[in-house]
Coordinates of C-alpha atoms (C1' of nucleotides) in Angstrom, one line a residue:
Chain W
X1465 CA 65.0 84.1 96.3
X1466 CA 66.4 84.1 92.8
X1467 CA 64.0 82.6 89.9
X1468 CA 65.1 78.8 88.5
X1469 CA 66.2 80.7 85.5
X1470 CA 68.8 83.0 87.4
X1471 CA 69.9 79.7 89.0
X1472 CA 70.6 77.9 85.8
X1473 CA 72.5 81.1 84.8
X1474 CA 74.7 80.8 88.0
X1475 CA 75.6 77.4 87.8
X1476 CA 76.1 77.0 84.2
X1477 CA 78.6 80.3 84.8
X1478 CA 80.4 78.1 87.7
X1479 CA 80.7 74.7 85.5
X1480 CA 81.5 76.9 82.4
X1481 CA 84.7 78.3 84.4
X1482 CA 85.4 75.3 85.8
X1483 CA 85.2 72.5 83.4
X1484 CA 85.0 74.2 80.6
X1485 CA 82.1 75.2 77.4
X1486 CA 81.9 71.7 76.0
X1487 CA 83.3 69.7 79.2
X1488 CA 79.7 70.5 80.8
X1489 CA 75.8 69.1 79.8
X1490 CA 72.7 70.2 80.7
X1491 CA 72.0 67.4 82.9
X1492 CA 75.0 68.9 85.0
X1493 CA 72.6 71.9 85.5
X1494 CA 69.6 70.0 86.3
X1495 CA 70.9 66.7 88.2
X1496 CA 72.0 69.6 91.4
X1497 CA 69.0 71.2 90.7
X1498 CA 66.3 68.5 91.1
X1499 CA 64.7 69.5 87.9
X1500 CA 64.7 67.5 84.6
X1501 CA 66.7 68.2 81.0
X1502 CA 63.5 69.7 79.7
X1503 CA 63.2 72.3 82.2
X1504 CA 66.7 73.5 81.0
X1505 CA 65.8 73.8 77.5
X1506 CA 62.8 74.8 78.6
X1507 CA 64.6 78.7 79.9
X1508 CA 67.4 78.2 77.3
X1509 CA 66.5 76.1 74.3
X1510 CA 70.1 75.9 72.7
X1511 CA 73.6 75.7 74.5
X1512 CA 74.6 79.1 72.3
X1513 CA 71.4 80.6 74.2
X1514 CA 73.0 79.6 77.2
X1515 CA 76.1 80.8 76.7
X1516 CA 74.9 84.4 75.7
X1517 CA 73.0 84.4 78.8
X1518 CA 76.4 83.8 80.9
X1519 CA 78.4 87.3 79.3
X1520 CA 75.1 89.2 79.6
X1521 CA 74.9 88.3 83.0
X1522 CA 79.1 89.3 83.5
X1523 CA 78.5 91.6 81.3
X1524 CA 75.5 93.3 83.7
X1525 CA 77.8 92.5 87.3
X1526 CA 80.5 94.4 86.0
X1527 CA 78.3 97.3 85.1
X1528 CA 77.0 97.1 89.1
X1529 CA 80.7 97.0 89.7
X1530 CA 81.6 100.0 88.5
X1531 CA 78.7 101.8 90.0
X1532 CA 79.3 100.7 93.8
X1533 CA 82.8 101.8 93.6
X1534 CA 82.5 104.7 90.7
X1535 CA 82.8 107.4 94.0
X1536 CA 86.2 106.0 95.3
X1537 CA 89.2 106.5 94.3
X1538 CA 91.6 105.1 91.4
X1539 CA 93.8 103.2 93.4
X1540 CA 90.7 101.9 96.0
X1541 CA 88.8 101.2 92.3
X1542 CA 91.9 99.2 90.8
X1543 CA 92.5 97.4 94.3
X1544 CA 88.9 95.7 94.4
X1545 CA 89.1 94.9 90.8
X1546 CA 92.0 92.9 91.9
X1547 CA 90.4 91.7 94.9
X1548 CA 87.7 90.1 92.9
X1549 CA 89.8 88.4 90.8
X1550 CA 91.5 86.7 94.4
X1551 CA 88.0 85.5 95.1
X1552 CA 87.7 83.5 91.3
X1553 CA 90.8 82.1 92.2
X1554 CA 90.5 80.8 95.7
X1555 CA 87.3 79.1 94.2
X1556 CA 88.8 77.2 91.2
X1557 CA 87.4 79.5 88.9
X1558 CA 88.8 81.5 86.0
X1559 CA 88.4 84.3 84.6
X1560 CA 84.8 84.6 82.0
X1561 CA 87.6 86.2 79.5
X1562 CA 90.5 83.2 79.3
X1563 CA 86.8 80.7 79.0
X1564 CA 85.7 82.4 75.9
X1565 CA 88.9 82.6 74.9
X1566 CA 89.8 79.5 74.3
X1567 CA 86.6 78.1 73.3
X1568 CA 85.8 80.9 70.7
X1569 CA 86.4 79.2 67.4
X1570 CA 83.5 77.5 69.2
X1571 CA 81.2 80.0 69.4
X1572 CA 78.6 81.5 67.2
X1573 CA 78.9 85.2 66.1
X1574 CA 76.4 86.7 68.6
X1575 CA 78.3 85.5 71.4
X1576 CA 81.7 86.5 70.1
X1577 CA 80.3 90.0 69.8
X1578 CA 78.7 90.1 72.9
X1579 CA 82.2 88.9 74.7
X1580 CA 84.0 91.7 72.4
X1581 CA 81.6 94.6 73.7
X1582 CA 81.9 93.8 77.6
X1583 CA 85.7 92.9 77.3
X1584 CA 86.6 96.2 75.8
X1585 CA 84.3 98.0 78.6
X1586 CA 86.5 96.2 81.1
X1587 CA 89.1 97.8 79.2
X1588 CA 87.8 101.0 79.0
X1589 CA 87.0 101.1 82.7
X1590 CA 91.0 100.2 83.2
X1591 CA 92.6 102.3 81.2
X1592 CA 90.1 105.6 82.5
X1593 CA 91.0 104.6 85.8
X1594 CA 94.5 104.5 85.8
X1595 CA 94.2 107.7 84.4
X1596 CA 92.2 109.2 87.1
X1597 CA 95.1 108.0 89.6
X1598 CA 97.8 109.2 87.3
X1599 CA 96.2 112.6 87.4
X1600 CA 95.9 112.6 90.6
X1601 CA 99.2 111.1 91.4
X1602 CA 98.3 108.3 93.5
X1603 CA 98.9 106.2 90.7
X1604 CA 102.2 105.8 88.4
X1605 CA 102.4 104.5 84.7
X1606 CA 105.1 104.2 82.6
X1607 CA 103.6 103.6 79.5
X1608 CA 100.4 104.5 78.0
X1609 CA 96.7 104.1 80.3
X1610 CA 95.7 101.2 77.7
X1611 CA 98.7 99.5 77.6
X1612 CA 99.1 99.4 81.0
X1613 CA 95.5 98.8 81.0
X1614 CA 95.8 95.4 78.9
X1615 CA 98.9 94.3 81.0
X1616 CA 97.1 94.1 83.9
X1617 CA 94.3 92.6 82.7
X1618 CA 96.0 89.8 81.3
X1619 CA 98.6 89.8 83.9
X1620 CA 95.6 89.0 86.5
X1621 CA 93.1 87.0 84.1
X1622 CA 96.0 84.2 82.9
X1623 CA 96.8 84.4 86.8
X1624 CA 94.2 82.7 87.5
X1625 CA 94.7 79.8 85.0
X1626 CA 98.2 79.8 85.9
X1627 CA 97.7 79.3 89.2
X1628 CA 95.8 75.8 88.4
X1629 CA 98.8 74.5 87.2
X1630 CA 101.5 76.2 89.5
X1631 CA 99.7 76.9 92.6
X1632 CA 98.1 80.0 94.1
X1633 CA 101.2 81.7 95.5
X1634 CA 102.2 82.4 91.8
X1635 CA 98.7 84.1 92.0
X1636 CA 99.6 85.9 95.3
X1637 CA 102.9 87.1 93.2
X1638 CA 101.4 88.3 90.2
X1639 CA 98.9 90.8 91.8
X1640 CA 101.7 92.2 93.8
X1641 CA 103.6 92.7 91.1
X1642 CA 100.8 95.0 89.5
X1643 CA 100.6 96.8 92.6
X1644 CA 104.2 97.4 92.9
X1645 CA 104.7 98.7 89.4
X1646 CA 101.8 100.9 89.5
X1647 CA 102.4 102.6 92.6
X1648 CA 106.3 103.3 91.9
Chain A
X812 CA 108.8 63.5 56.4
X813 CA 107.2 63.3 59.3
X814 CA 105.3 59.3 61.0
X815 CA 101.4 59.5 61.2
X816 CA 101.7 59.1 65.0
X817 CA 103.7 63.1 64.8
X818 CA 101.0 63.7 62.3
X819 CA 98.2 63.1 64.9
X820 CA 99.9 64.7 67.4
X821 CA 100.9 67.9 65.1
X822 CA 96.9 68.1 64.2
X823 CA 95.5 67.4 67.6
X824 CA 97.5 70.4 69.1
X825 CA 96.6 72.5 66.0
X826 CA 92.8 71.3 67.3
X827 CA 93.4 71.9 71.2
X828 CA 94.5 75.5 70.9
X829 CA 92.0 76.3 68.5
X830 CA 88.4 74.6 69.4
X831 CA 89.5 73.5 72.9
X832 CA 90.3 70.2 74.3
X833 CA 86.5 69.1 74.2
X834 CA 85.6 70.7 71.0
X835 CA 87.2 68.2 68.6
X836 CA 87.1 64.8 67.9
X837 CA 88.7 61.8 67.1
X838 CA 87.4 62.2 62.9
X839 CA 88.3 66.1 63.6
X840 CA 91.6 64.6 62.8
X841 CA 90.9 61.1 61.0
X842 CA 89.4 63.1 58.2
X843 CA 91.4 65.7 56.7
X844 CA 94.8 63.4 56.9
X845 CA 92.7 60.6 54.9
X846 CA 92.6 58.2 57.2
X847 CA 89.7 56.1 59.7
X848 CA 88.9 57.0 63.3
X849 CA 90.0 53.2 64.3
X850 CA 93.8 54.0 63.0
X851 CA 94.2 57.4 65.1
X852 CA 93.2 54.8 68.1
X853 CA 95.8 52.1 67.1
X854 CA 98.5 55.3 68.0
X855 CA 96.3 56.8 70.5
X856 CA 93.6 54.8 72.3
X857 CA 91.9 56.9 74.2
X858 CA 91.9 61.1 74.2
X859 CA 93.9 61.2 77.3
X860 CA 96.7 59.5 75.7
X861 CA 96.5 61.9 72.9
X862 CA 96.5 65.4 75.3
X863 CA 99.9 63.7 77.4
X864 CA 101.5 63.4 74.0
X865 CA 100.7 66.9 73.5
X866 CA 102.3 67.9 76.7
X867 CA 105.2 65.9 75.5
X868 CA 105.5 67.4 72.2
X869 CA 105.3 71.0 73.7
X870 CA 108.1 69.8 76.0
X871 CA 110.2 68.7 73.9
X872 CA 110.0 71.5 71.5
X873 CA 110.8 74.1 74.5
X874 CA 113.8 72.2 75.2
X875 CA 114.7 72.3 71.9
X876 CA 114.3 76.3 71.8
X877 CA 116.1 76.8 74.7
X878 CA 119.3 75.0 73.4
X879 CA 119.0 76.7 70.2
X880 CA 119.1 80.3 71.9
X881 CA 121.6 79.3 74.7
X882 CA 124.2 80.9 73.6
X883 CA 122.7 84.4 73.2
X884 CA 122.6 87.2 75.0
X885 CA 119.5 87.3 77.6
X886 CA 117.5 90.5 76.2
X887 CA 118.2 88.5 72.8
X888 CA 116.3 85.4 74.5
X889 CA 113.3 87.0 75.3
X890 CA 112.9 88.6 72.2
X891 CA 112.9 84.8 70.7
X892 CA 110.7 83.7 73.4
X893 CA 108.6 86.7 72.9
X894 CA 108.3 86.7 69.2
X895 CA 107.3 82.6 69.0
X896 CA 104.0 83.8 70.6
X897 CA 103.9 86.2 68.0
X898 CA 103.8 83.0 65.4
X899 CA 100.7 81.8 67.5
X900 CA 98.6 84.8 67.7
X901 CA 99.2 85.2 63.6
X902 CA 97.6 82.2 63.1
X903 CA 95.2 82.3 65.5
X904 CA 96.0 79.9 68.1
X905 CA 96.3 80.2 71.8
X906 CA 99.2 79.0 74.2
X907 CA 99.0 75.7 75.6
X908 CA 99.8 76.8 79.0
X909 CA 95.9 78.9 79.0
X910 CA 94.2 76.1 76.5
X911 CA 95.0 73.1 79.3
X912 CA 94.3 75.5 82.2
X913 CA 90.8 76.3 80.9
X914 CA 90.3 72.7 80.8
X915 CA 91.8 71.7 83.8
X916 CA 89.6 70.0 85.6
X917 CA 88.6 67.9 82.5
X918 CA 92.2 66.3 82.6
X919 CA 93.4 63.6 84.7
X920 CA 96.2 63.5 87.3
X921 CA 99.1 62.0 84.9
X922 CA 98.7 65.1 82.3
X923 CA 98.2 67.5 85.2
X924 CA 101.5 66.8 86.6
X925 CA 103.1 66.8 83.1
X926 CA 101.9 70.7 82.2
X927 CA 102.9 71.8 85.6
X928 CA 106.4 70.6 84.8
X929 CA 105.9 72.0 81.6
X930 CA 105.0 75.3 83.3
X931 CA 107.5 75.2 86.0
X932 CA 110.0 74.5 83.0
X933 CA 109.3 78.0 81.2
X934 CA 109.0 79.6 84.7
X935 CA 112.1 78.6 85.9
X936 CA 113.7 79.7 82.4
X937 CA 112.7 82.7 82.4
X938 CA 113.6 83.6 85.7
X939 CA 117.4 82.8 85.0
X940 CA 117.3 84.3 81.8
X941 CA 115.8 87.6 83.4
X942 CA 118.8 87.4 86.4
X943 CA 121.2 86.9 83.3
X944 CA 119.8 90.1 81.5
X945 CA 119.9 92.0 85.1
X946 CA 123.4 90.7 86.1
X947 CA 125.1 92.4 82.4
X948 CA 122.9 95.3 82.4
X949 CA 121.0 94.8 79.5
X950 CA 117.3 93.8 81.2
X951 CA 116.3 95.9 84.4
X952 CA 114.5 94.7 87.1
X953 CA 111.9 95.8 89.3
X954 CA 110.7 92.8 90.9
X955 CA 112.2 89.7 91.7
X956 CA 113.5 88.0 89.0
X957 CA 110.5 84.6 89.5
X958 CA 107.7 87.5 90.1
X959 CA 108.9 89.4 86.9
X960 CA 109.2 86.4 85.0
X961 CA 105.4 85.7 85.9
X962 CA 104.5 88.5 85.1
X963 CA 105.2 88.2 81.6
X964 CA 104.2 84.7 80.9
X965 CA 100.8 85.5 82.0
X966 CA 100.9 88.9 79.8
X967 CA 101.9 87.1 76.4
X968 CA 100.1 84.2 76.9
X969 CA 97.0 85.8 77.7
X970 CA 97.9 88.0 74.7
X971 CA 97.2 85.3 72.4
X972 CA 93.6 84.9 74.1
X973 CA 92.7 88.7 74.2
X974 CA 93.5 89.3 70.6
X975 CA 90.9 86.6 69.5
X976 CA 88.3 88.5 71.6
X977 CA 89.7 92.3 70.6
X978 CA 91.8 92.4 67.6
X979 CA 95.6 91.7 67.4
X980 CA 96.5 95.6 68.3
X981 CA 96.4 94.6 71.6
X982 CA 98.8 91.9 71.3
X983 CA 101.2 94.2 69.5
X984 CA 100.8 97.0 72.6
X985 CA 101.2 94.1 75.2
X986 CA 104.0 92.6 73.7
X987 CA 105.5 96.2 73.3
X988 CA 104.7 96.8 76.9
X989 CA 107.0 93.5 78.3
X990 CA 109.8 95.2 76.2
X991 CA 109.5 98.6 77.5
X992 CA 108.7 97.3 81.2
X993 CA 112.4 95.1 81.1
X994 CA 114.7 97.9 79.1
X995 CA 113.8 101.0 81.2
Chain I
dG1475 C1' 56.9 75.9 84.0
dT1476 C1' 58.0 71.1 84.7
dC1477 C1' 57.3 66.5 83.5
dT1478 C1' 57.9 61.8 80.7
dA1479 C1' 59.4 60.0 76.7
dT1480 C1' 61.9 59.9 72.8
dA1481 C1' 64.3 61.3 68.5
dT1482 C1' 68.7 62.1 66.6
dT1483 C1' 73.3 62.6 66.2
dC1484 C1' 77.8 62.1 67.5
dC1485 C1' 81.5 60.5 70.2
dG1486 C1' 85.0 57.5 72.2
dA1487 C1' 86.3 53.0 71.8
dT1488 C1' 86.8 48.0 70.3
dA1489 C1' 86.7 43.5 67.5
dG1490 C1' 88.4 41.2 63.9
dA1491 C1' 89.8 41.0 58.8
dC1492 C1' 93.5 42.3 55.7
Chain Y
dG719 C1' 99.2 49.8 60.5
dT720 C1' 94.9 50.5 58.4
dC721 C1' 90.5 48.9 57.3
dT722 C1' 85.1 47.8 58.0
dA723 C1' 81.7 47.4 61.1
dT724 C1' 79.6 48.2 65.2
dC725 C1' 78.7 48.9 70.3
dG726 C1' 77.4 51.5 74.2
dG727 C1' 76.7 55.7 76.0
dA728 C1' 76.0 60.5 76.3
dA729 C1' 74.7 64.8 74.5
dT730 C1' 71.5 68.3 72.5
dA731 C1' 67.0 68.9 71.5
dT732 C1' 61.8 68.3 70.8
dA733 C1' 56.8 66.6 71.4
dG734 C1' 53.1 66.5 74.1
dA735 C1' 50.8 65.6 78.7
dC736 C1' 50.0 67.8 83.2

DNA sequence: GTCTATATTCCGATAGAC
DNA sequence: GTCTATCGGAATATAGAC
């Protein structure tokens, strides 16, 4: 039981990361719905509104994220980040960074600073963790926690646009190769 | 001196990897080169037709670089290839290769198939170059040659989308990383 | 909180003159 | 090849009833 406003959040989230910001209307929300235009506006009265309301609500599951696997350890942590990026992809989906991305000259500052905060928690979260496994030598790095930090995160974000042009073994390939070089 | 119909084409890209795809319009383009919506149709009659010719210009113009560096030495190559995405993220843009993938399912099958031969272009380039650089000793290896060279498409092209969101240190230390990951 | 109805604006696209 | 003029449609958004 999730309230028609959660819903709206969800499904504008899905269309958002797979058509696209501007490819997608609110009667793409309500039409699958069963409610009317109105209702829409009615729980987000702009499309800016709407759009905050998608990064607060990645911004919020990556926070639960790093709670339900804060007690495990580096490697396990880094592995289920990677995970969940297997599960955007076998969906369609990319990831909420690459979607702001390349829609941000279309976005109003609120949003831009909203995506800025939650992408450099991802980033913080990254870099402490490879740390932690560096420490603890379960993890290698040949370079510093935050660079290797932002190479992974772009190697596995762009591999899931990549992979909607190429395939998804060059998805398969590209989080191996983050495995590999962090663990020799 | 360049026709109108390259005109078009130079300012819809300039549009695409800015806005996004969906984000700018036919008088996006009719207006600041002085001319009337109806004459960007006469060259391009629908939007589609405009987005295939922007496949086609990013084509061609890949071609063109890879003839022009053929004769250097492989390291040499990637620098090139490396420091053309610096050229994008200076002024502000985004690669093609993420701006059509966050769009994807907005486009239809004809321009599809055009950026994944695109994509499988650059792939396939960079794969030989990187088993050129590995067979004289100047690029090391870690990976296979195809898994390498995915590996760093998706970090500099994502490089250009990350900096909008976080500043353009982070393309710098991700650039830098790609360098340090293939010389060591 | 959802509805009907509508205002407004903009977009992609076309016809026909020059 | 570019223009004026315009069409049809869709999108965001709002007013007011229920």
């Amino acid at each position: 039981m999730s309230s028609t406003k959660d819903q709206i959040i969800v499904l504008a989230d899905e269309l958002m990361r797979s058509k696209g910001y501007n490819a997608f209307s609110y009667s793409d929300i309500s039409k699958p719905m069963g409610i009317k235009n109105a209702a829409v506006h009615y729980h987000f009265p702009t499309k800016p509104d709407l759009a905050l309301a998608i990064v607060k609500y990645h911004s919020d599951s990556f926070d639960r994220f790093t709670e339900r696997v804060a007690e495990k350890e580096a490697l396990s942590k880094i592995k289920f980040f990677l995970n969940f990026y297997t599960s955007i992809q076998l969906t369609g989906r990319i990831c909420v960074i690459g979607a702001f991305a390349t829609d941000w000259n279309a976005m109003n500052e609120e949003i831009q600073e909203a995506m800025s905060a939650f992408t450099d928690n991802v980033i913080k979260w990254l870099t402490t963790t490879l740390n932690e496994g560096n420490s603890s030598g379960t993890i290698h790095l040949s370079d510093s926690a935050e660079s290797e930090a932002l190479s992974i995160l772009t190697n596995i974000f762009a591999a899931t646009q990549l992979s909607r042009i190429t395939g998804s073994d060059h998805f398969a390939a590209i989080k191996q190769n983050i495995l590999t070089r962090i663990t020799h």
